[in-house]
Tab-separated table of C-alpha atoms in Angstrom:
chain	number	residue	atom	x	y	z
A	1	MET	CA	87.456	-51.413	-44.479
A	2	ALA	CA	87.762	-49.256	-47.606
A	3	LYS	CA	85.536	-46.314	-47.725
A	4	PRO	CA	85.339	-43.617	-50.522
A	5	GLN	CA	87.969	-41.137	-50.366
A	6	ASP	CA	86.197	-37.478	-50.579
A	7	ILE	CA	89.326	-35.699	-52.996
A	8	MET	CA	89.641	-32.339	-54.927
A	9	THR	CA	90.312	-31.564	-58.484
A	10	THR	CA	94.045	-31.317	-57.424
A	11	GLN	CA	94.519	-35.088	-56.685
A	12	TRP	CA	91.846	-36.313	-60.050
A	13	ASP	CA	94.842	-37.386	-61.811
A	14	ASP	CA	96.863	-39.156	-59.579
A	15	LEU	CA	93.932	-41.182	-58.051
A	16	VAL	CA	91.390	-41.130	-61.143
A	17	ILE	CA	93.217	-40.923	-64.590
A	18	ASN	CA	95.795	-42.799	-63.673
A	19	SER	CA	94.855	-45.534	-61.820
A	20	ASP	CA	95.249	-49.108	-62.420
A	21	ILE	CA	92.139	-50.286	-61.889
A	22	PRO	CA	88.395	-48.693	-62.707
A	23	VAL	CA	87.403	-46.173	-59.663
A	24	LEU	CA	83.489	-44.915	-59.165
A	25	VAL	CA	83.704	-41.692	-58.696
A	26	ASP	CA	80.490	-39.847	-56.914
A	27	PHE	CA	79.450	-36.633	-57.720
A	28	TRP	CA	77.860	-35.377	-54.391
A	29	ALA	CA	76.661	-31.860	-52.640
A	30	PRO	CA	76.116	-31.023	-49.066
A	31	TRP	CA	72.828	-29.623	-49.696
A	32	CYS	CA	72.321	-32.589	-51.824
A	33	GLY	CA	69.809	-34.596	-49.595
A	34	PRO	CA	69.217	-37.511	-52.162
A	35	CYS	CA	73.652	-37.968	-52.134
A	36	ARG	CA	73.279	-38.403	-48.435
A	37	ARG	CA	71.170	-41.033	-48.923
A	38	VAL	CA	72.865	-42.786	-51.687
A	39	ALA	CA	76.343	-42.643	-49.544
A	40	PRO	CA	76.126	-45.899	-47.281
A	41	LEU	CA	75.211	-47.721	-50.423
A	42	VAL	CA	78.295	-46.447	-52.225
A	43	GLU	CA	80.385	-47.300	-48.896
A	44	GLU	CA	79.128	-50.816	-48.813
A	45	LEU	CA	80.219	-51.442	-52.574
A	46	ALA	CA	83.721	-49.760	-51.714
A	47	GLY	CA	84.316	-52.927	-49.719
A	48	GLU	CA	82.791	-55.152	-51.976
A	49	TYR	CA	84.920	-54.405	-54.782
A	50	GLU	CA	87.986	-53.177	-52.189
A	51	GLY	CA	91.146	-53.845	-54.430
A	52	ARG	CA	89.503	-54.479	-57.409
A	53	ALA	CA	88.225	-51.041	-57.795
A	54	GLY	CA	88.370	-47.583	-56.199
A	55	PHE	CA	86.000	-44.768	-54.935
A	56	VAL	CA	86.278	-41.336	-54.157
A	57	LYS	CA	84.029	-39.025	-53.599
A	58	ILE	CA	83.546	-35.151	-55.711
A	59	ASN	CA	81.971	-32.357	-53.975
A	60	THR	CA	80.408	-30.825	-56.992
A	61	ASP	CA	80.521	-26.910	-55.405
A	62	GLU	CA	83.828	-27.006	-54.385
A	63	ASN	CA	84.979	-28.665	-57.781
A	64	GLN	CA	82.873	-26.777	-60.108
A	65	ALA	CA	85.275	-26.646	-63.219
A	66	LEU	CA	85.681	-30.736	-62.757
A	67	ALA	CA	81.738	-31.395	-62.585
A	68	ALA	CA	81.257	-29.042	-65.799
A	69	LYS	CA	84.106	-30.808	-67.502
A	70	TYR	CA	82.168	-34.005	-67.129
A	71	GLY	CA	78.795	-32.551	-67.974
A	72	ILE	CA	77.491	-33.451	-64.795
A	73	MET	CA	73.693	-31.798	-64.662
A	74	SER	CA	72.320	-33.861	-61.774
A	75	ILE	CA	73.291	-35.324	-58.377
A	76	PRO	CA	74.207	-38.073	-57.134
A	77	THR	CA	75.905	-39.152	-60.343
A	78	LEU	CA	77.989	-42.150	-60.123
A	79	LEU	CA	80.899	-42.415	-62.927
A	80	VAL	CA	82.652	-45.530	-63.752
A	81	PHE	CA	86.321	-44.285	-64.776
A	82	LYS	CA	88.556	-47.283	-66.629
A	83	GLY	CA	92.061	-45.796	-68.128
A	84	GLY	CA	91.183	-42.396	-67.489
A	85	LEU	CA	87.968	-42.353	-69.316
A	86	PRO	CA	84.138	-42.510	-68.190
A	87	VAL	CA	82.804	-45.695	-69.416
A	88	GLY	CA	79.686	-46.138	-67.341
A	89	GLN	CA	77.526	-43.947	-65.536
A	90	VAL	CA	74.429	-43.790	-62.979
A	91	VAL	CA	72.330	-40.824	-62.328
A	92	GLY	CA	69.983	-40.749	-59.656
A	93	ALA	CA	69.581	-42.449	-56.600
A	94	ARG	CA	69.621	-45.990	-58.656
A	95	PRO	CA	68.954	-49.772	-57.191
A	96	LYS	CA	72.580	-51.374	-56.151
A	97	SER	CA	72.519	-53.769	-58.879
A	98	GLU	CA	72.384	-51.161	-61.582
A	99	ILE	CA	75.666	-49.840	-59.935
A	100	LYS	CA	77.215	-53.119	-59.684
A	101	LYS	CA	76.104	-53.647	-63.666
A	102	ARG	CA	78.268	-51.135	-64.472
A	103	LEU	CA	81.372	-51.484	-62.509
A	104	ASP	CA	81.445	-55.377	-63.478
A	105	GLU	CA	81.072	-53.988	-66.939
A	106	ALA	CA	84.234	-51.987	-66.178
A	107	LEU	CA	86.130	-54.930	-64.804
A	108	VAL	CA	85.620	-57.100	-67.518
B	1	MET	CA	71.709	-71.717	-46.121
B	2	ALA	CA	68.786	-69.079	-46.596
B	3	GLU	CA	68.068	-66.893	-43.558
B	4	GLN	CA	65.169	-67.210	-41.793
B	5	TYR	CA	62.978	-64.432	-40.509
B	6	ASP	CA	59.386	-63.911	-38.975
B	7	VAL	CA	59.034	-60.698	-40.972
B	8	ILE	CA	60.224	-59.886	-44.215
B	9	ILE	CA	59.962	-56.687	-45.530
B	10	ILE	CA	60.247	-55.602	-49.450
B	11	GLY	CA	60.876	-51.911	-49.940
B	12	GLY	CA	62.468	-49.465	-47.701
B	13	GLY	CA	60.391	-46.446	-48.123
B	14	ALA	CA	58.165	-44.803	-45.033
B	15	CYS	CA	55.922	-47.658	-45.531
B	16	GLY	CA	58.191	-50.426	-45.011
B	17	LEU	CA	60.005	-48.604	-42.696
B	18	THR	CA	57.135	-47.989	-40.401
B	19	ALA	CA	56.297	-51.727	-40.832
B	20	GLY	CA	59.777	-52.528	-39.890
B	21	LEU	CA	59.728	-50.137	-36.551
B	22	TYR	CA	56.318	-51.988	-35.744
B	23	THR	CA	57.265	-55.226	-36.155
B	24	SER	CA	60.579	-54.943	-34.246
B	25	ARG	CA	59.201	-53.280	-31.413
B	26	ALA	CA	56.800	-56.474	-31.407
B	27	GLN	CA	60.110	-58.337	-31.115
B	28	LEU	CA	59.550	-60.454	-34.153
B	29	LYS	CA	62.604	-61.012	-36.439
B	30	THR	CA	62.800	-58.457	-39.064
B	31	MET	CA	64.590	-58.270	-42.186
B	32	LEU	CA	64.287	-54.926	-44.443
B	33	LEU	CA	65.293	-55.843	-48.146
B	34	GLU	CA	65.755	-52.275	-50.291
B	35	LYS	CA	67.187	-52.104	-53.868
B	36	ALA	CA	68.593	-48.815	-53.794
B	37	VAL	CA	67.688	-45.939	-51.191
B	38	PRO	CA	65.845	-46.396	-47.856
B	39	GLY	CA	63.290	-43.495	-47.539
B	40	GLY	CA	61.619	-44.031	-51.083
B	41	GLN	CA	59.915	-41.168	-52.711
B	42	ILE	CA	61.384	-38.929	-49.831
B	43	ALA	CA	64.488	-39.288	-49.660
B	44	THR	CA	64.452	-37.632	-53.039
B	45	THR	CA	62.263	-34.814	-51.879
B	46	SER	CA	63.260	-31.586	-50.038
B	47	LEU	CA	60.631	-30.120	-47.743
B	48	VAL	CA	57.571	-32.022	-46.923
B	49	GLU	CA	54.862	-29.494	-45.715
B	50	ASN	CA	52.101	-31.983	-45.380
B	51	TYR	CA	53.398	-34.575	-43.109
B	52	PRO	CA	51.550	-33.554	-39.376
B	53	GLY	CA	53.417	-32.484	-36.278
B	54	PHE	CA	55.663	-30.478	-38.275
B	55	PRO	CA	54.323	-26.446	-38.963
B	56	GLU	CA	57.549	-25.534	-40.559
B	57	GLY	CA	57.850	-28.448	-43.035
B	58	VAL	CA	60.618	-30.996	-42.693
B	59	ASP	CA	63.571	-32.503	-44.652
B	60	GLY	CA	62.663	-35.387	-46.699
B	61	PRO	CA	65.929	-36.958	-46.579
B	62	ASP	CA	66.419	-36.219	-42.977
B	63	LEU	CA	62.903	-37.630	-42.149
B	64	ALA	CA	64.349	-40.763	-44.179
B	65	GLU	CA	67.714	-41.138	-42.390
B	66	ARG	CA	65.111	-40.913	-38.967
B	67	MET	CA	63.317	-43.395	-39.624
B	68	GLU	CA	65.709	-45.808	-40.629
B	69	GLU	CA	67.527	-45.325	-37.387
B	70	GLN	CA	64.308	-45.568	-35.496
B	71	ALA	CA	63.520	-49.049	-37.017
B	72	LYS	CA	67.318	-50.233	-36.957
B	73	LYS	CA	66.981	-49.410	-33.216
B	74	TYR	CA	64.800	-52.066	-32.352
B	75	GLY	CA	66.530	-54.503	-34.454
B	76	MET	CA	65.305	-54.580	-37.522
B	77	GLY	CA	67.646	-56.005	-40.052
B	78	PHE	CA	68.620	-54.414	-43.328
B	79	ARG	CA	69.982	-55.286	-46.420
B	80	TYR	CA	70.061	-53.714	-49.946
B	81	ALA	CA	68.783	-56.722	-52.351
B	82	GLU	CA	66.790	-56.396	-55.309
B	83	VAL	CA	63.504	-59.091	-55.186
B	84	GLU	CA	62.961	-61.316	-57.973
B	85	GLY	CA	59.932	-63.190	-57.066
B	86	ILE	CA	57.875	-64.561	-53.821
B	87	GLU	CA	57.651	-68.752	-53.130
B	88	ILE	CA	55.737	-70.126	-51.213
B	89	SER	CA	56.307	-73.236	-49.922
B	90	GLY	CA	53.726	-74.631	-46.641
B	91	ASP	CA	54.250	-71.615	-44.046
B	92	ASP	CA	57.491	-70.472	-45.749
B	93	ARG	CA	57.224	-67.737	-47.912
B	94	ILE	CA	60.858	-67.470	-49.363
B	95	VAL	CA	61.908	-64.303	-50.870
B	96	HIS	CA	64.386	-64.575	-53.874
B	97	SER	CA	66.649	-61.775	-54.154
B	98	SER	CA	69.747	-60.516	-55.872
B	99	GLU	CA	71.820	-61.317	-52.593
B	100	GLY	CA	70.063	-64.256	-52.285
B	101	ASP	CA	67.356	-66.150	-50.525
B	102	PHE	CA	65.593	-64.937	-47.547
B	103	ILE	CA	62.889	-66.950	-45.585
B	104	GLY	CA	59.854	-65.424	-43.577
B	105	LYS	CA	56.962	-66.610	-42.272
B	106	THR	CA	55.656	-63.338	-43.171
B	107	VAL	CA	55.984	-60.680	-46.130
B	108	ILE	CA	54.822	-57.436	-46.155
B	109	VAL	CA	55.103	-55.796	-49.231
B	110	THR	CA	55.826	-52.152	-49.257
B	111	SER	CA	58.131	-51.894	-52.961
B	112	GLY	CA	56.054	-48.300	-53.809
B	113	ALA	CA	56.152	-46.643	-56.677
B	114	GLU	CA	58.413	-44.999	-59.502
B	115	HIS	CA	58.230	-42.368	-61.610
B	116	THR	CA	56.576	-43.163	-64.947
B	117	LYS	CA	58.474	-42.277	-67.910
B	118	LEU	CA	57.230	-40.216	-70.934
B	119	ASN	CA	59.142	-42.920	-72.980
B	120	VAL	CA	59.978	-40.508	-75.908
B	121	PRO	CA	62.943	-39.866	-78.154
B	122	GLY	CA	65.690	-38.510	-76.829
B	123	GLU	CA	64.640	-39.287	-72.975
B	124	ALA	CA	66.663	-41.982	-72.026
B	125	GLU	CA	69.958	-40.714	-73.674
B	126	LEU	CA	69.820	-37.209	-72.125
B	127	THR	CA	68.427	-38.441	-68.666
B	128	GLY	CA	71.586	-36.845	-66.257
B	129	ARG	CA	72.102	-33.970	-69.251
B	130	GLY	CA	68.865	-32.498	-68.678
B	131	VAL	CA	66.344	-34.824	-68.656
B	132	SER	CA	65.471	-34.866	-64.580
B	133	TYR	CA	62.848	-36.605	-62.763
B	134	CYS	CA	64.046	-34.778	-59.332
B	135	ALA	CA	64.177	-31.105	-59.400
B	136	THR	CA	65.007	-31.137	-55.625
B	137	CYS	CA	68.251	-33.223	-56.732
B	138	ASP	CA	69.297	-31.241	-59.641
B	139	ALA	CA	67.763	-27.655	-59.675
B	140	ALA	CA	71.038	-25.671	-58.689
B	141	PHE	CA	72.516	-26.980	-62.117
B	142	PHE	CA	70.020	-24.770	-64.138
B	143	ARG	CA	70.716	-21.769	-62.637
B	144	GLU	CA	69.134	-18.866	-65.028
B	145	MET	CA	68.465	-21.426	-67.431
B	146	ARG	CA	65.227	-22.289	-69.208
B	147	VAL	CA	63.387	-25.759	-68.395
B	148	VAL	CA	60.303	-27.473	-68.970
B	149	VAL	CA	58.051	-29.313	-65.944
B	150	VAL	CA	55.984	-31.907	-67.738
B	151	GLY	CA	52.716	-32.397	-65.244
B	152	GLY	CA	49.773	-31.433	-63.708
B	153	GLY	CA	49.778	-32.931	-60.405
B	154	ASP	CA	51.364	-32.295	-56.993
B	155	GLY	CA	54.436	-33.337	-58.167
B	156	ALA	CA	54.943	-31.282	-61.061
B	157	LEU	CA	54.042	-27.853	-59.093
B	158	ASP	CA	55.310	-28.786	-56.154
B	159	GLU	CA	59.063	-29.332	-57.997
B	160	GLY	CA	58.293	-26.386	-60.602
B	161	LEU	CA	57.979	-24.284	-57.683
B	162	PHE	CA	60.708	-25.048	-56.284
B	163	LEU	CA	62.556	-24.502	-59.950
B	164	THR	CA	61.645	-21.397	-59.877
B	165	ARG	CA	64.636	-20.621	-57.309
B	166	TYR	CA	67.496	-21.529	-59.666
B	167	ALA	CA	65.594	-21.590	-63.329
B	168	SER	CA	65.100	-18.156	-65.189
B	169	GLU	CA	61.884	-19.561	-66.272
B	170	VAL	CA	59.773	-22.806	-65.233
B	171	ILE	CA	57.521	-23.744	-68.441
B	172	VAL	CA	54.626	-25.938	-67.161
B	173	VAL	CA	53.869	-28.393	-69.684
B	174	HIS	CA	50.645	-30.479	-68.988
B	175	ARG	CA	48.186	-32.734	-71.541
B	176	ARG	CA	44.680	-31.093	-70.053
B	177	ASN	CA	43.497	-27.397	-69.445
B	178	GLU	CA	43.633	-27.962	-65.973
B	179	LEU	CA	46.012	-28.866	-63.159
B	180	ARG	CA	44.864	-31.938	-60.652
B	181	ALA	CA	47.332	-30.323	-58.302
B	182	THR	CA	46.258	-29.252	-54.569
B	183	LYS	CA	44.834	-25.942	-54.663
B	184	ILE	CA	47.061	-24.235	-52.869
B	185	LEU	CA	49.791	-25.301	-55.027
B	186	GLN	CA	47.802	-24.150	-57.701
B	187	GLU	CA	47.869	-20.793	-56.301
B	188	ARG	CA	51.183	-20.363	-55.521
B	189	ALA	CA	52.244	-21.500	-58.964
B	190	PHE	CA	49.829	-19.020	-60.872
B	191	ALA	CA	51.052	-16.454	-59.295
B	192	ASN	CA	54.930	-16.811	-59.130
B	193	PRO	CA	55.908	-14.704	-62.135
B	194	LYS	CA	58.765	-17.136	-63.312
B	195	MET	CA	56.392	-20.104	-64.319
B	196	ARG	CA	53.971	-20.026	-67.182
B	197	PHE	CA	51.897	-22.787	-68.670
B	198	VAL	CA	51.345	-24.795	-71.908
B	199	TRP	CA	47.867	-26.494	-71.543
B	200	ASP	CA	46.531	-29.181	-74.185
B	201	SER	CA	49.947	-30.178	-74.989
B	202	VAL	CA	52.584	-33.286	-74.871
B	203	VAL	CA	56.435	-33.310	-75.450
B	204	GLU	CA	56.648	-35.779	-78.356
B	205	GLU	CA	60.568	-35.704	-78.676
B	206	ILE	CA	63.242	-34.206	-76.079
B	207	ILE	CA	66.464	-33.146	-78.812
B	208	GLY	CA	70.158	-32.619	-77.255
B	209	GLU	CA	72.962	-30.786	-78.746
B	210	ASP	CA	76.373	-31.610	-77.594
B	211	GLY	CA	75.293	-34.105	-75.550
B	212	LYS	CA	72.876	-31.748	-73.616
B	213	VAL	CA	69.061	-31.284	-73.850
B	214	ALA	CA	68.533	-28.065	-75.988
B	215	LYS	CA	64.691	-28.334	-76.924
B	216	VAL	CA	61.611	-30.099	-76.789
B	217	ALA	CA	59.213	-30.676	-79.486
B	218	LEU	CA	55.276	-30.394	-78.417
B	219	ARG	CA	52.005	-31.091	-80.237
B	220	ASN	CA	48.880	-29.744	-78.908
B	221	VAL	CA	46.205	-32.609	-78.436
B	222	LYS	CA	43.329	-30.805	-79.069
B	223	THR	CA	44.434	-28.935	-82.367
B	224	GLY	CA	47.217	-31.146	-83.438
B	225	GLU	CA	49.444	-28.032	-83.620
B	226	ARG	CA	53.324	-28.845	-83.361
B	227	SER	CA	55.839	-26.622	-81.934
B	228	ALA	CA	59.339	-26.373	-80.109
B	229	LEU	CA	60.563	-24.703	-76.894
B	230	ASP	CA	63.930	-24.095	-76.773
B	231	VAL	CA	64.941	-25.276	-73.169
B	232	GLU	CA	67.961	-26.546	-71.135
B	233	GLY	CA	66.088	-28.602	-68.757
B	234	VAL	CA	63.308	-31.011	-68.705
B	235	PHE	CA	62.050	-32.485	-65.242
B	236	ILE	CA	58.837	-34.943	-65.894
B	237	TYR	CA	56.493	-35.498	-63.038
B	238	ILE	CA	53.765	-37.738	-64.924
B	239	GLY	CA	52.635	-40.393	-62.127
B	240	LEU	CA	53.865	-43.155	-60.413
B	241	ALA	CA	53.758	-46.652	-61.176
B	242	PRO	CA	53.342	-49.560	-58.378
B	243	GLN	CA	56.456	-51.652	-58.319
B	244	SER	CA	54.764	-55.073	-58.501
B	245	ASP	CA	56.052	-57.182	-61.316
B	246	PHE	CA	58.283	-59.370	-58.927
B	247	VAL	CA	54.856	-60.849	-57.677
B	248	LYS	CA	52.727	-61.300	-60.698
B	249	GLY	CA	51.381	-64.266	-60.502
B	250	LEU	CA	51.188	-64.790	-57.191
B	251	LEU	CA	49.361	-61.796	-56.045
B	252	PRO	CA	45.906	-60.614	-57.335
B	253	MET	CA	46.447	-56.758	-58.640
B	254	ASP	CA	44.043	-54.163	-60.556
B	255	GLY	CA	44.648	-52.888	-64.239
B	256	GLY	CA	47.690	-50.260	-63.122
B	257	GLY	CA	49.456	-53.254	-61.224
B	258	HIS	CA	48.161	-51.815	-57.936
B	259	LEU	CA	48.137	-55.173	-55.259
B	260	GLU	CA	44.821	-56.065	-54.009
B	261	VAL	CA	44.182	-55.786	-50.541
B	262	ASN	CA	41.621	-55.319	-47.708
B	263	LEU	CA	41.631	-52.922	-44.925
B	264	TRP	CA	43.990	-55.046	-43.217
B	265	MET	CA	46.292	-54.612	-45.835
B	266	GLU	CA	45.589	-58.560	-46.171
B	267	THR	CA	46.576	-60.095	-50.006
B	268	ALA	CA	44.827	-62.893	-50.974
B	269	VAL	CA	47.584	-64.979	-50.376
B	270	PRO	CA	47.892	-65.547	-46.295
B	271	GLY	CA	50.975	-64.107	-44.432
B	272	VAL	CA	51.533	-61.706	-47.389
B	273	PHE	CA	50.535	-58.282	-46.923
B	274	ALA	CA	50.678	-55.384	-48.956
B	275	ALA	CA	50.705	-51.304	-48.224
B	276	GLY	CA	51.758	-48.000	-49.202
B	277	ASP	CA	51.685	-46.556	-52.789
B	278	VAL	CA	51.716	-50.590	-54.207
B	279	ARG	CA	48.665	-51.347	-53.231
B	280	ILE	CA	45.082	-50.601	-54.876
B	281	ASN	CA	43.218	-47.130	-53.363
B	282	ALA	CA	46.213	-46.111	-51.683
B	283	ALA	CA	46.074	-41.979	-50.814
B	284	ARG	CA	49.692	-42.046	-51.748
B	285	GLN	CA	50.768	-39.100	-49.007
B	286	LEU	CA	53.742	-40.006	-46.529
B	287	VAL	CA	51.188	-40.496	-43.967
B	288	SER	CA	48.959	-42.736	-45.445
B	289	ALA	CA	52.395	-44.801	-46.400
B	290	ALA	CA	53.494	-44.875	-42.387
B	291	GLY	CA	49.781	-45.521	-41.942
B	292	ASP	CA	49.855	-48.665	-43.973
B	293	GLY	CA	53.140	-49.771	-42.632
B	294	CYS	CA	51.971	-50.268	-39.200
B	295	THR	CA	48.505	-51.856	-40.117
B	296	ALA	CA	50.308	-54.291	-41.976
B	297	ALA	CA	52.820	-54.818	-39.414
B	298	ILE	CA	50.291	-55.309	-36.062
B	299	ARG	CA	48.370	-57.456	-39.108
B	300	ALA	CA	51.507	-59.729	-39.722
B	301	ASP	CA	52.038	-60.073	-35.862
B	302	HIS	CA	48.762	-61.551	-35.092
B	303	TYR	CA	48.963	-63.988	-38.060
B	304	LEU	CA	52.350	-64.964	-36.296
B	305	GLN	CA	50.444	-65.954	-33.001
B	306	ALA	CA	47.688	-67.511	-34.642
B	307	LEU	CA	50.443	-69.288	-36.421
B	308	ARG	CA	52.482	-70.393	-33.188
B	309	ALA	CA	49.462	-70.903	-31.657
B	310	GLY	CA	48.330	-73.655	-34.077
B	311	GLU	CA	51.813	-74.934	-34.093
B	312	ARG	CA	51.730	-75.603	-30.248
B	313	GLU	CA	48.340	-77.342	-30.796
B	314	THR	CA	49.675	-79.543	-33.252
B	315	ALA	CA	52.950	-80.179	-31.209
B	316	SER	CA	50.722	-81.056	-27.748
B	317	ALA	CA	48.720	-83.247	-30.203
B	318	HIS	CA	51.249	-85.477	-30.387
């Protein structure tokens, strides 16, 4: 079953920008407790959307420039990318239905 | 085909997780439905210092994780689902959710409360771009920056004090001229050199520049005087609103949306219980939420036993 892949800035272009399908990016950090609480929910979605959307995780401590580039000032933040651009965002520990909405919007 | 349970718990914070622990240990078939994150309010809290048994305090998300693990250990079922309503059909309580229907002989509503918004211009647009409802989540992004905390209760001061570890200055904006927070928190706040207070004031607008928070517009509620503060973050802690919309019309509630219950967490509908921050007269503490969950679970167990006794009588009469 698909699990969100922990990636680094070096993989960003390949796995997110140039992806054929929409990608949900989970911005997190090891010290962020709420991020840990959101992780199982994102994992579940990764399974449900397998094949239709990609799921990756970015550690903001280790990829600060990337996080700053996308204006991340709050974690957990989930950004949905389509065609290399952020088309949807979910900030904080929000309901599964809200995250699904952003994904479904990108899949249209 | 909808799934059948003895107990359906709506909301997976400390209250629901404790209820689930108790009903599962009582060997009642239990399903807990949680729309976002198990642990509820403590999932987004860092250090909990007032839960008994932890003199050094305990990490909120950690404790939440352990509560979840404990309940699941005894067989509690868990699903990410958002509940839209409850329908009563004879002895069945049908819970309609985003993931389908779940039928229980009892329902325990532990949907808790969520952060009240200011509802001012700029707030929604700048959420995640400087506007936050969780300092423990976001403080690290505000290193050496000046931030505002809106509110005067425990939440505002707790989170404000946490912010002083990162921010250059924390300005607490409160609509009255005295705080309602616990005394010890007030003492710590007044003693902290990075914190200052703006009294009798409300935020009228949050203004952004380049897609990020740049200033807040304030109004003094006593004098009417308007002013502005150049800040890069706004942390809002003005209160918690009970999440009870989905049972409007079914369960009696007070003017604020809190569900009416007796001391046994029983609502007006037999077999439907409400516990924790969503109910009237809640103490709104972690330990009281857990206590409520336990009470509701014990009562639900009694109700189910009585139901079964009644069924046996009916069956044997035929």
